[in-house]
PDB file of C-alpha atoms in Angstrom:
ATOM      1  CA  MET A   1      -2.986  40.779  -6.067  1.00  0.00           C
ATOM      2  CA  ASP A   2      -5.482  39.841  -2.815  1.00  0.00           C
ATOM      3  CA  THR A   3      -4.552  36.804  -0.963  1.00  0.00           C
ATOM      4  CA  LEU A   4      -5.242  33.670  -2.397  1.00  0.00           C
ATOM      5  CA  LYS A   5      -7.611  31.883  -0.132  1.00  0.00           C
ATOM      6  CA  ILE A   6      -7.407  28.279   0.304  1.00  0.00           C
ATOM      7  CA  ALA A   7     -10.036  26.217   2.242  1.00  0.00           C
ATOM      8  CA  LEU A   8      -9.133  23.106   3.615  1.00  0.00           C
ATOM      9  CA  LEU A   9     -12.167  20.615   3.757  1.00  0.00           C
ATOM     10  CA  GLN A  10     -11.213  18.792   7.538  1.00  0.00           C
ATOM     11  CA  ILE A  11     -14.489  16.992   7.065  1.00  0.00           C
ATOM     12  CA  ALA A  12     -15.326  13.049   7.698  1.00  0.00           C
ATOM     13  CA  PRO A  13     -16.985  10.840   5.360  1.00  0.00           C
ATOM     14  CA  CYS A  14     -20.594   9.282   5.455  1.00  0.00           C
ATOM     15  CA  GLY A  15     -19.751   5.622   4.668  1.00  0.00           C
ATOM     16  CA  THR A  16     -21.081   5.794   0.988  1.00  0.00           C
ATOM     17  CA  LEU A  17     -20.099   7.407  -2.190  1.00  0.00           C
ATOM     18  CA  GLU A  18     -23.399   9.379  -2.297  1.00  0.00           C
ATOM     19  CA  GLY A  19     -23.390  10.724   0.826  1.00  0.00           C
ATOM     20  CA  ASN A  20     -19.584  11.715   0.405  1.00  0.00           C
ATOM     21  CA  LEU A  21     -20.574  13.391  -2.893  1.00  0.00           C
ATOM     22  CA  GLU A  22     -23.816  15.301  -1.369  1.00  0.00           C
ATOM     23  CA  LYS A  23     -21.601  16.307   2.046  1.00  0.00           C
ATOM     24  CA  GLY A  24     -18.527  16.845  -0.538  1.00  0.00           C
ATOM     25  CA  MET A  25     -20.460  19.307  -2.447  1.00  0.00           C
ATOM     26  CA  ALA A  26     -21.937  21.389   0.443  1.00  0.00           C
ATOM     27  CA  SER A  27     -18.637  21.848   2.192  1.00  0.00           C
ATOM     28  CA  CYS A  28     -17.526  23.478  -1.289  1.00  0.00           C
ATOM     29  CA  ARG A  29     -20.186  25.671  -1.402  1.00  0.00           C
ATOM     30  CA  ARG A  30     -19.750  26.564   2.398  1.00  0.00           C
ATOM     31  CA  ALA A  31     -16.504  27.141   1.811  1.00  0.00           C
ATOM     32  CA  LYS A  32     -17.275  29.497  -1.383  1.00  0.00           C
ATOM     33  CA  THR A  33     -19.444  31.686   1.434  1.00  0.00           C
ATOM     34  CA  MET A  34     -16.406  32.084   3.256  1.00  0.00           C
ATOM     35  CA  GLY A  35     -14.253  33.432   0.371  1.00  0.00           C
ATOM     36  CA  ALA A  36     -12.081  30.309  -1.148  1.00  0.00           C
ATOM     37  CA  ASP A  37     -10.233  30.588  -4.442  1.00  0.00           C
ATOM     38  CA  ILE A  38      -9.269  27.163  -4.100  1.00  0.00           C
ATOM     39  CA  VAL A  39     -11.301  24.176  -1.914  1.00  0.00           C
ATOM     40  CA  LEU A  40      -8.812  21.082  -1.484  1.00  0.00           C
ATOM     41  CA  PHE A  41     -10.064  17.641  -0.151  1.00  0.00           C
ATOM     42  CA  PRO A  42      -8.483  15.112   2.151  1.00  0.00           C
ATOM     43  CA  GLU A  43      -7.165  11.823   0.454  1.00  0.00           C
ATOM     44  CA  MET A  44      -9.262   9.815  -1.320  1.00  0.00           C
ATOM     45  CA  TRP A  45     -12.682  11.544  -0.153  1.00  0.00           C
ATOM     46  CA  SER A  46     -14.499   9.313  -2.620  1.00  0.00           C
ATOM     47  CA  ASN A  47     -14.385   6.218   0.059  1.00  0.00           C
ATOM     48  CA  GLY A  48     -13.197   8.160   2.812  1.00  0.00           C
ATOM     49  CA  TYR A  49     -10.125   6.311   2.808  1.00  0.00           C
ATOM     50  CA  ASN A  50     -11.783   2.940   3.837  1.00  0.00           C
ATOM     51  CA  ILE A  51      -9.527   0.737   2.677  1.00  0.00           C
ATOM     52  CA  TYR A  52      -8.234  -1.078   5.995  1.00  0.00           C
ATOM     53  CA  ASP A  53     -11.196  -2.269   7.610  1.00  0.00           C
ATOM     54  CA  GLN A  54     -12.416  -4.492   4.582  1.00  0.00           C
ATOM     55  CA  PRO A  55     -11.088  -6.998   2.152  1.00  0.00           C
ATOM     56  CA  VAL A  56      -9.080  -5.847  -0.551  1.00  0.00           C
ATOM     57  CA  GLY A  57     -11.090  -7.035  -3.256  1.00  0.00           C
ATOM     58  CA  GLN A  58     -14.090  -5.163  -1.565  1.00  0.00           C
ATOM     59  CA  TRP A  59     -12.444  -1.760  -1.126  1.00  0.00           C
ATOM     60  CA  LYS A  60     -10.772  -2.344  -4.756  1.00  0.00           C
ATOM     61  CA  ALA A  61     -14.655  -2.867  -6.483  1.00  0.00           C
ATOM     62  CA  GLU A  62     -15.080   1.238  -4.972  1.00  0.00           C
ATOM     63  CA  ALA A  63     -12.762   2.749  -7.468  1.00  0.00           C
ATOM     64  CA  ILE A  64     -14.486   5.257  -9.979  1.00  0.00           C
ATOM     65  CA  PRO A  65     -13.550   6.650 -13.348  1.00  0.00           C
ATOM     66  CA  PRO A  66     -11.866  10.520 -13.881  1.00  0.00           C
ATOM     67  CA  ASP A  67     -14.964  10.609 -15.892  1.00  0.00           C
ATOM     68  CA  SER A  68     -17.445   9.391 -13.498  1.00  0.00           C
ATOM     69  CA  GLU A  69     -20.847  11.138 -12.203  1.00  0.00           C
ATOM     70  CA  PHE A  70     -18.948  11.683  -8.624  1.00  0.00           C
ATOM     71  CA  VAL A  71     -15.719  13.821 -10.276  1.00  0.00           C
ATOM     72  CA  ASN A  72     -17.762  15.177 -12.851  1.00  0.00           C
ATOM     73  CA  ALA A  73     -20.013  16.657 -10.212  1.00  0.00           C
ATOM     74  CA  PHE A  74     -16.929  18.615  -8.807  1.00  0.00           C
ATOM     75  CA  GLY A  75     -16.211  20.156 -12.181  1.00  0.00           C
ATOM     76  CA  VAL A  76     -19.643  21.314 -12.979  1.00  0.00           C
ATOM     77  CA  LEU A  77     -19.596  22.759  -8.965  1.00  0.00           C
ATOM     78  CA  ALA A  78     -16.410  24.614  -9.645  1.00  0.00           C
ATOM     79  CA  LYS A  79     -17.762  26.310 -12.684  1.00  0.00           C
ATOM     80  CA  GLU A  80     -20.872  27.624 -10.780  1.00  0.00           C
ATOM     81  CA  LEU A  81     -18.657  28.399  -7.440  1.00  0.00           C
ATOM     82  CA  ASP A  82     -16.095  30.107  -9.900  1.00  0.00           C
ATOM     83  CA  THR A  83     -13.658  28.563  -7.340  1.00  0.00           C
ATOM     84  CA  ALA A  84     -11.036  25.558  -7.945  1.00  0.00           C
ATOM     85  CA  ILE A  85     -11.578  22.341  -6.057  1.00  0.00           C
ATOM     86  CA  GLY A  86      -9.063  19.376  -5.769  1.00  0.00           C
ATOM     87  CA  ILE A  87     -11.414  16.291  -5.162  1.00  0.00           C
ATOM     88  CA  THR A  88      -9.701  13.062  -4.606  1.00  0.00           C
ATOM     89  CA  PHE A  89     -10.958   9.882  -5.268  1.00  0.00           C
ATOM     90  CA  LEU A  90      -9.744   6.024  -5.808  1.00  0.00           C
ATOM     91  CA  GLU A  91      -9.483   6.067  -9.090  1.00  0.00           C
ATOM     92  CA  ALA A  92     -10.126   2.664 -11.118  1.00  0.00           C
ATOM     93  CA  TYR A  93      -7.097   2.329 -13.441  1.00  0.00           C
ATOM     94  CA  GLU A  94      -5.804  -0.518 -15.488  1.00  0.00           C
ATOM     95  CA  GLY A  95      -4.010  -2.989 -13.475  1.00  0.00           C
ATOM     96  CA  GLY A  96      -5.311  -1.801 -10.167  1.00  0.00           C
ATOM     97  CA  PRO A  97      -6.838   1.076  -8.652  1.00  0.00           C
ATOM     98  CA  ARG A  98      -4.804   4.967  -8.163  1.00  0.00           C
ATOM     99  CA  ASN A  99      -5.190   6.839  -5.280  1.00  0.00           C
ATOM    100  CA  SER A 100      -5.735  10.319  -7.007  1.00  0.00           C
ATOM    101  CA  MET A 101      -6.374  13.798  -7.065  1.00  0.00           C
ATOM    102  CA  LEU A 102      -8.143  15.947  -9.983  1.00  0.00           C
ATOM    103  CA  LEU A 103      -7.747  19.529  -9.868  1.00  0.00           C
ATOM    104  CA  PHE A 104     -10.439  21.874 -11.588  1.00  0.00           C
ATOM    105  CA  ASP A 105     -10.321  25.171 -12.091  1.00  0.00           C
ATOM    106  CA  ARG A 106     -13.112  27.812 -11.556  1.00  0.00           C
ATOM    107  CA  HIS A 107     -14.016  27.122 -15.147  1.00  0.00           C
ATOM    108  CA  GLY A 108     -14.906  23.824 -14.471  1.00  0.00           C
ATOM    109  CA  GLU A 109     -11.453  22.927 -16.446  1.00  0.00           C
ATOM    110  CA  ARG A 110      -9.471  19.730 -15.755  1.00  0.00           C
ATOM    111  CA  LYS A 111      -5.900  21.023 -14.751  1.00  0.00           C
ATOM    112  CA  ILE A 112      -4.184  17.655 -13.004  1.00  0.00           C
ATOM    113  CA  THR A 113      -4.951  14.347 -12.378  1.00  0.00           C
ATOM    114  CA  TYR A 114      -2.170  13.419  -9.910  1.00  0.00           C
ATOM    115  CA  ALA A 115      -1.881  10.015  -8.720  1.00  0.00           C
ATOM    116  CA  LYS A 116       0.129   9.067  -5.300  1.00  0.00           C
ATOM    117  CA  VAL A 117       3.663   8.402  -6.783  1.00  0.00           C
ATOM    118  CA  HIS A 118       4.939   7.151  -3.016  1.00  0.00           C
ATOM    119  CA  THR A 119       2.226   4.375  -1.938  1.00  0.00           C
ATOM    120  CA  CYS A 120       2.938   3.009   1.096  1.00  0.00           C
ATOM    121  CA  ASP A 121       4.042  -0.314  -0.106  1.00  0.00           C
ATOM    122  CA  PHE A 122       4.972  -1.514   3.289  1.00  0.00           C
ATOM    123  CA  ASP A 123       0.765  -1.601   3.878  1.00  0.00           C
ATOM    124  CA  VAL A 124      -2.172  -2.217   2.520  1.00  0.00           C
ATOM    125  CA  GLU A 125      -1.495   0.442  -0.442  1.00  0.00           C
ATOM    126  CA  ARG A 126       0.813  -2.218  -2.269  1.00  0.00           C
ATOM    127  CA  ASN A 127      -2.736  -2.883  -3.721  1.00  0.00           C
ATOM    128  CA  LEU A 128      -2.527   0.608  -5.218  1.00  0.00           C
ATOM    129  CA  THR A 129      -0.992   1.467  -8.865  1.00  0.00           C
ATOM    130  CA  PRO A 130       1.561   4.381  -8.239  1.00  0.00           C
ATOM    131  CA  GLY A 131       1.377   7.485  -9.976  1.00  0.00           C
ATOM    132  CA  GLU A 132       4.150   8.013 -12.717  1.00  0.00           C
ATOM    133  CA  ASP A 133       4.817  11.616 -12.659  1.00  0.00           C
ATOM    134  CA  PHE A 134       4.153  15.066 -10.856  1.00  0.00           C
ATOM    135  CA  TYR A 135       2.556  17.875 -12.422  1.00  0.00           C
ATOM    136  CA  VAL A 136       2.241  21.547 -11.886  1.00  0.00           C
ATOM    137  CA  THR A 137      -0.133  23.900 -13.717  1.00  0.00           C
ATOM    138  CA  THR A 138      -1.261  27.126 -14.059  1.00  0.00           C
ATOM    139  CA  LEU A 139      -4.368  27.639 -12.298  1.00  0.00           C
ATOM    140  CA  ASP A 140      -6.307  30.692 -13.230  1.00  0.00           C
ATOM    141  CA  THR A 141      -7.666  32.302  -9.891  1.00  0.00           C
ATOM    142  CA  SER A 142     -10.184  34.976  -8.848  1.00  0.00           C
ATOM    143  CA  CYS A 143      -7.226  36.811  -7.623  1.00  0.00           C
ATOM    144  CA  GLY A 144      -4.645  36.157 -10.537  1.00  0.00           C
ATOM    145  CA  LYS A 145      -2.452  33.600 -11.888  1.00  0.00           C
ATOM    146  CA  VAL A 146      -0.754  30.639  -9.411  1.00  0.00           C
ATOM    147  CA  LYS A 147       1.446  27.643 -10.532  1.00  0.00           C
ATOM    148  CA  VAL A 148       0.122  24.741  -8.592  1.00  0.00           C
ATOM    149  CA  GLY A 149       1.591  21.314  -8.125  1.00  0.00           C
ATOM    150  CA  ALA A 150       0.265  18.093  -6.148  1.00  0.00           C
ATOM    151  CA  MET A 151       1.324  15.237  -4.016  1.00  0.00           C
ATOM    152  CA  ILE A 152      -0.233  12.826  -1.421  1.00  0.00           C
ATOM    153  CA  CYS A 153       0.254  12.312   2.008  1.00  0.00           C
ATOM    154  CA  PHE A 154       3.164   9.767   1.970  1.00  0.00           C
ATOM    155  CA  ASP A 155       4.631  11.955  -1.326  1.00  0.00           C
ATOM    156  CA  ARG A 156       5.729  14.476   1.871  1.00  0.00           C
ATOM    157  CA  GLU A 157       8.082  11.999   3.476  1.00  0.00           C
ATOM    158  CA  PHE A 158      10.532  12.509  -0.151  1.00  0.00           C
ATOM    159  CA  PRO A 159      12.150  15.329  -0.216  1.00  0.00           C
ATOM    160  CA  GLU A 160      12.794  14.369  -4.167  1.00  0.00           C
ATOM    161  CA  SER A 161       8.644  15.084  -4.366  1.00  0.00           C
ATOM    162  CA  ALA A 162       8.496  18.590  -3.495  1.00  0.00           C
ATOM    163  CA  ARG A 163      11.719  19.358  -4.774  1.00  0.00           C
ATOM    164  CA  ILE A 164      10.986  18.357  -8.616  1.00  0.00           C
ATOM    165  CA  LEU A 165       7.564  20.428  -8.202  1.00  0.00           C
ATOM    166  CA  MET A 166       9.563  23.255  -7.115  1.00  0.00           C
ATOM    167  CA  LEU A 167      11.884  23.145 -10.423  1.00  0.00           C
ATOM    168  CA  LYS A 168       8.612  22.894 -13.099  1.00  0.00           C
ATOM    169  CA  GLY A 169       7.507  25.945 -11.160  1.00  0.00           C
ATOM    170  CA  ALA A 170       5.177  25.127  -8.082  1.00  0.00           C
ATOM    171  CA  GLU A 171       4.601  27.980  -6.351  1.00  0.00           C
ATOM    172  CA  LEU A 172       1.783  26.265  -4.172  1.00  0.00           C
ATOM    173  CA  ILE A 173       1.630  22.688  -3.459  1.00  0.00           C
ATOM    174  CA  LEU A 174      -1.614  20.875  -2.160  1.00  0.00           C
ATOM    175  CA  THR A 175      -1.664  18.003  -0.410  1.00  0.00           C
ATOM    176  CA  PRO A 176      -4.387  15.530   0.298  1.00  0.00           C
ATOM    177  CA  ASN A 177      -3.688  13.709   3.891  1.00  0.00           C
ATOM    178  CA  ALA A 178      -5.368  10.470   5.514  1.00  0.00           C
ATOM    179  CA  CYS A 179      -2.905   9.761   8.502  1.00  0.00           C
ATOM    180  CA  PRO A 180      -1.791  11.401  11.922  1.00  0.00           C
ATOM    181  CA  MET A 181      -0.144  14.888  11.926  1.00  0.00           C
ATOM    182  CA  GLU A 182       2.068  15.278  14.439  1.00  0.00           C
ATOM    183  CA  ILE A 183       5.287  17.004  15.084  1.00  0.00           C
ATOM    184  CA  ASN A 184       7.426  15.145  12.809  1.00  0.00           C
ATOM    185  CA  ARG A 185       4.878  14.972   9.481  1.00  0.00           C
ATOM    186  CA  LEU A 186       4.204  18.368  10.379  1.00  0.00           C
ATOM    187  CA  SER A 187       7.995  19.250  10.565  1.00  0.00           C
ATOM    188  CA  GLN A 188       8.419  17.722   7.033  1.00  0.00           C
ATOM    189  CA  LEU A 189       5.894  19.512   5.624  1.00  0.00           C
ATOM    190  CA  ARG A 190       7.926  22.562   6.851  1.00  0.00           C
ATOM    191  CA  ALA A 191      11.003  21.870   5.624  1.00  0.00           C
ATOM    192  CA  ARG A 192       9.595  21.279   2.330  1.00  0.00           C
ATOM    193  CA  SER A 193       8.361  24.850   2.120  1.00  0.00           C
ATOM    194  CA  TYR A 194      11.241  25.512   3.458  1.00  0.00           C
ATOM    195  CA  GLU A 195      13.734  24.551   1.590  1.00  0.00           C
ATOM    196  CA  ASN A 196      11.774  25.297  -1.713  1.00  0.00           C
ATOM    197  CA  MET A 197      10.652  28.749  -1.049  1.00  0.00           C
ATOM    198  CA  LEU A 198       6.905  27.586  -2.062  1.00  0.00           C
ATOM    199  CA  ALA A 199       3.466  27.522  -0.010  1.00  0.00           C
ATOM    200  CA  ILE A 200       2.367  23.927   0.946  1.00  0.00           C
ATOM    201  CA  ALA A 201      -1.739  23.066   2.342  1.00  0.00           C
ATOM    202  CA  THR A 202      -2.122  19.690   3.528  1.00  0.00           C
ATOM    203  CA  CYS A 203      -5.845  18.819   4.081  1.00  0.00           C
ATOM    204  CA  SER A 204      -6.219  16.115   6.903  1.00  0.00           C
ATOM    205  CA  TYR A 205      -9.163  14.240   8.165  1.00  0.00           C
ATOM    206  CA  PRO A 206     -10.528  15.008  11.644  1.00  0.00           C
ATOM    207  CA  ASP A 207     -10.328  13.081  14.534  1.00  0.00           C
ATOM    208  CA  SER A 208     -13.271  11.016  14.138  1.00  0.00           C
ATOM    209  CA  VAL A 209     -11.894   9.495  11.437  1.00  0.00           C
ATOM    210  CA  PRO A 210      -9.644   5.974  12.671  1.00  0.00           C
ATOM    211  CA  ASP A 211      -5.576   6.601  12.957  1.00  0.00           C
ATOM    212  CA  CYS A 212      -6.334  10.504  12.007  1.00  0.00           C
ATOM    213  CA  ASN A 213      -6.582  13.818  13.839  1.00  0.00           C
ATOM    214  CA  GLY A 214      -7.359  16.836  12.069  1.00  0.00           C
ATOM    215  CA  GLY A 215      -4.099  18.832  11.785  1.00  0.00           C
ATOM    216  CA  SER A 216      -4.530  20.215   8.443  1.00  0.00           C
ATOM    217  CA  SER A 217      -2.102  23.232   7.758  1.00  0.00           C
ATOM    218  CA  VAL A 218      -0.591  25.373   5.407  1.00  0.00           C
ATOM    219  CA  PHE A 219       3.082  26.566   5.159  1.00  0.00           C
ATOM    220  CA  ASP A 220       3.325  30.069   3.339  1.00  0.00           C
ATOM    221  CA  GLY A 221       7.409  29.506   2.636  1.00  0.00           C
ATOM    222  CA  VAL A 222       8.564  32.614   3.786  1.00  0.00           C
ATOM    223  CA  ALA A 223      10.859  32.092   6.335  1.00  0.00           C
ATOM    224  CA  TYR A 224      12.330  35.615   6.631  1.00  0.00           C
ATOM    225  CA  LEU A 225      11.127  39.177   6.177  1.00  0.00           C
ATOM    226  CA  PRO A 226      13.152  42.574   5.543  1.00  0.00           C
ATOM    227  CA  GLU A 227      11.536  44.367   8.672  1.00  0.00           C
ATOM    228  CA  LEU A 228      12.139  41.408  11.308  1.00  0.00           C
ATOM    229  CA  ASP A 229      15.737  40.770  12.743  1.00  0.00           C
ATOM    230  CA  GLY A 230      15.306  36.731  12.517  1.00  0.00           C
ATOM    231  CA  SER A 231      13.176  34.098  11.274  1.00  0.00           C
ATOM    232  CA  ARG A 232       9.462  34.108  11.131  1.00  0.00           C
ATOM    233  CA  ASP A 233       7.172  31.068  11.524  1.00  0.00           C
ATOM    234  CA  MET A 234       6.061  29.741   8.125  1.00  0.00           C
ATOM    235  CA  CYS A 235       2.843  28.132   9.637  1.00  0.00           C
ATOM    236  CA  ILE A 236      -0.351  30.627   8.426  1.00  0.00           C
ATOM    237  CA  LEU A 237      -2.950  28.016   9.470  1.00  0.00           C
ATOM    238  CA  GLN A 238      -2.629  25.129  11.864  1.00  0.00           C
ATOM    239  CA  ALA A 239      -6.353  23.100  12.370  1.00  0.00           C
ATOM    240  CA  GLY A 240      -6.926  21.425  15.592  1.00  0.00           C
ATOM    241  CA  SER A 241      -8.557  18.055  15.771  1.00  0.00           C
ATOM    242  CA  ILE A 242     -12.340  18.680  15.036  1.00  0.00           C
ATOM    243  CA  GLU A 243     -14.088  18.791  11.745  1.00  0.00           C
ATOM    244  CA  GLY A 244     -14.479  22.050   9.945  1.00  0.00           C
ATOM    245  CA  ILE A 245     -13.698  24.169   7.233  1.00  0.00           C
ATOM    246  CA  TYR A 246     -10.243  26.102   7.471  1.00  0.00           C
ATOM    247  CA  LEU A 247      -9.202  29.102   5.588  1.00  0.00           C
ATOM    248  CA  ALA A 248      -6.167  30.040   5.098  1.00  0.00           C
ATOM    249  CA  GLU A 249      -5.019  33.745   3.230  1.00  0.00           C
ATOM    250  CA  LEU A 250      -1.947  33.163   1.380  1.00  0.00           C
ATOM    251  CA  ASP A 251       0.067  36.537   0.198  1.00  0.00           C
ATOM    252  CA  LEU A 252       1.416  35.361  -3.206  1.00  0.00           C
ATOM    253  CA  ASP A 253       3.147  38.533  -3.736  1.00  0.00           C
ATOM    254  CA  GLN A 254       5.095  38.268  -0.794  1.00  0.00           C
ATOM    255  CA  LEU A 255       6.128  35.037  -1.489  1.00  0.00           C
ATOM    256  CA  ARG A 256       7.369  35.967  -4.819  1.00  0.00           C
ATOM    257  CA  ARG A 257       9.240  38.944  -3.719  1.00  0.00           C
ATOM    258  CA  TYR A 258      10.643  36.651  -1.240  1.00  0.00           C
ATOM    259  CA  ARG A 259      12.003  34.086  -3.788  1.00  0.00           C
ATOM    260  CA  GLU A 260      13.576  37.003  -5.887  1.00  0.00           C
ATOM    261  CA  HIS A 261      16.059  37.663  -3.377  1.00  0.00           C
ATOM    262  CA  GLU A 262      16.145  34.216  -1.061  1.00  0.00           C
ATOM    263  CA  VAL A 263      18.909  31.363  -0.945  1.00  0.00           C
ATOM    264  CA  HIS A 264      16.825  28.475  -1.442  1.00  0.00           C
ATOM    265  CA  GLY A 265      14.945  26.646  -4.275  1.00  0.00           C
ATOM    266  CA  ASN A 266      16.673  26.456  -7.149  1.00  0.00           C
ATOM    267  CA  ALA A 267      19.301  29.189  -6.489  1.00  0.00           C
ATOM    268  CA  PHE A 268      22.584  27.365  -5.180  1.00  0.00           C
ATOM    269  CA  ARG A 269      21.652  24.062  -6.394  1.00  0.00           C
ATOM    270  CA  ARG A 270      24.722  22.199  -7.762  1.00  0.00           C
ATOM    271  CA  PRO A 271      22.754  19.125  -9.947  1.00  0.00           C
ATOM    272  CA  GLN A 272      25.834  18.001 -11.578  1.00  0.00           C
ATOM    273  CA  LYS A 273      26.937  16.718  -8.008  1.00  0.00           C
ATOM    274  CA  TYR A 274      23.425  14.557  -7.511  1.00  0.00           C
ATOM    275  CA  GLY A 275      24.395  11.678  -9.912  1.00  0.00           C
ATOM    276  CA  PRO A 276      24.166   8.939  -7.231  1.00  0.00           C
ATOM    277  CA  LEU A 277      20.111  10.467  -6.588  1.00  0.00           C
ATOM    278  CA  LEU A 278      19.521   9.007 -10.303  1.00  0.00           C
ATOM    279  CA  GLU A 279      20.934   5.586  -9.444  1.00  0.00           C
ATOM    280  CA  CYS A 280      18.660   2.520  -8.610  1.00  0.00           C
ATOM    281  CA  LYS A 281      20.758   0.637  -6.274  1.00  0.00           C
ATOM    282  CA  ILE A 282      19.540  -1.623  -3.256  1.00  0.00           C
ATOM    283  CA  ASP A 283      23.103  -2.208  -2.063  1.00  0.00           C
ATOM    284  CA  PRO A 284      23.812  -1.356   1.614  1.00  0.00           C
ATOM    285  CA  PRO A 285      23.766   1.152   3.278  1.00  0.00           C
ATOM    286  CA  PHE A 286      20.335   1.423   2.552  1.00  0.00           C
ATOM    287  CA  ILE A 287      18.326  -0.187   5.839  1.00  0.00           C
ATOM    288  CA  ARG A 288      15.825  -2.088   4.075  1.00  0.00           C
ATOM    289  CA  ASN A 289      15.900  -3.386   0.495  1.00  0.00           C
ATOM    290  CA  SER A 290      12.268  -4.612   0.380  1.00  0.00           C
ATOM    291  CA  ARG A 291      10.687  -1.799  -0.782  1.00  0.00           C
ATOM    292  CA  ARG A 292       9.488  -1.389  -4.350  1.00  0.00           C
ATOM    293  CA  THR A 293      12.026  -0.080  -6.605  1.00  0.00           C
ATOM    294  CA  VAL A 294       9.922   1.402  -9.849  1.00  0.00           C
TER     295      VAL A 294
END
């Protein structure tokens, strides 16, 4: 298998749905010329994650259905380009919109519609409907099949997100994002990749977008190689702050060989000891009990 080429569209939105459609499609075409097998957008591309500087009712009205002209256009484009596309959007949903990503394969088929499970309920995202589950699909790419899952931004903060995806077979997690990628958040992504022996590709907005600083990244999940005395840096791509299309080449054969003999992931788990993780308690010593528990 050749390396899997993942294009991260670290691009700034245009201020309108139509503008984002045009720029998004042009960026996908550019990514294809760079050799991309998978193209990933930053979080909520349909409206540029513009949910802070306008009234709640106004941005809720910008939600679009999964079968909208905007979303469908990327399915048609994926087939035309022979390239998988992970398009993000504010999804119209009964009871309140969702923060979603839809993954089209290179044939234009819908493979995953994922809604952010861990919405930021401490802020304006409390007005969103959280997703209900994590999904993994087998994605047919031009260089072979790969098992792909998704999480979005704040999902990264919870080890359970990536762990569940690993247990469902994910080799690669696509992670749209819309927040500053500083050392601690990057360290979370590194940890999720390391502990689950999988790759994590995160696409963020450039620093021209408020409260963002670029920093799109790919961690390949391989911490050790037989020919090295110590560990290696799993970060195979770290974008700067400016707008651009950043391409990472993921060696899936190397990752799969690594997973066959290393000790992380599911190799030595003891799930029978993890019962308290399933108990939805809000008693001390939890630091706060004002959060949403469902």
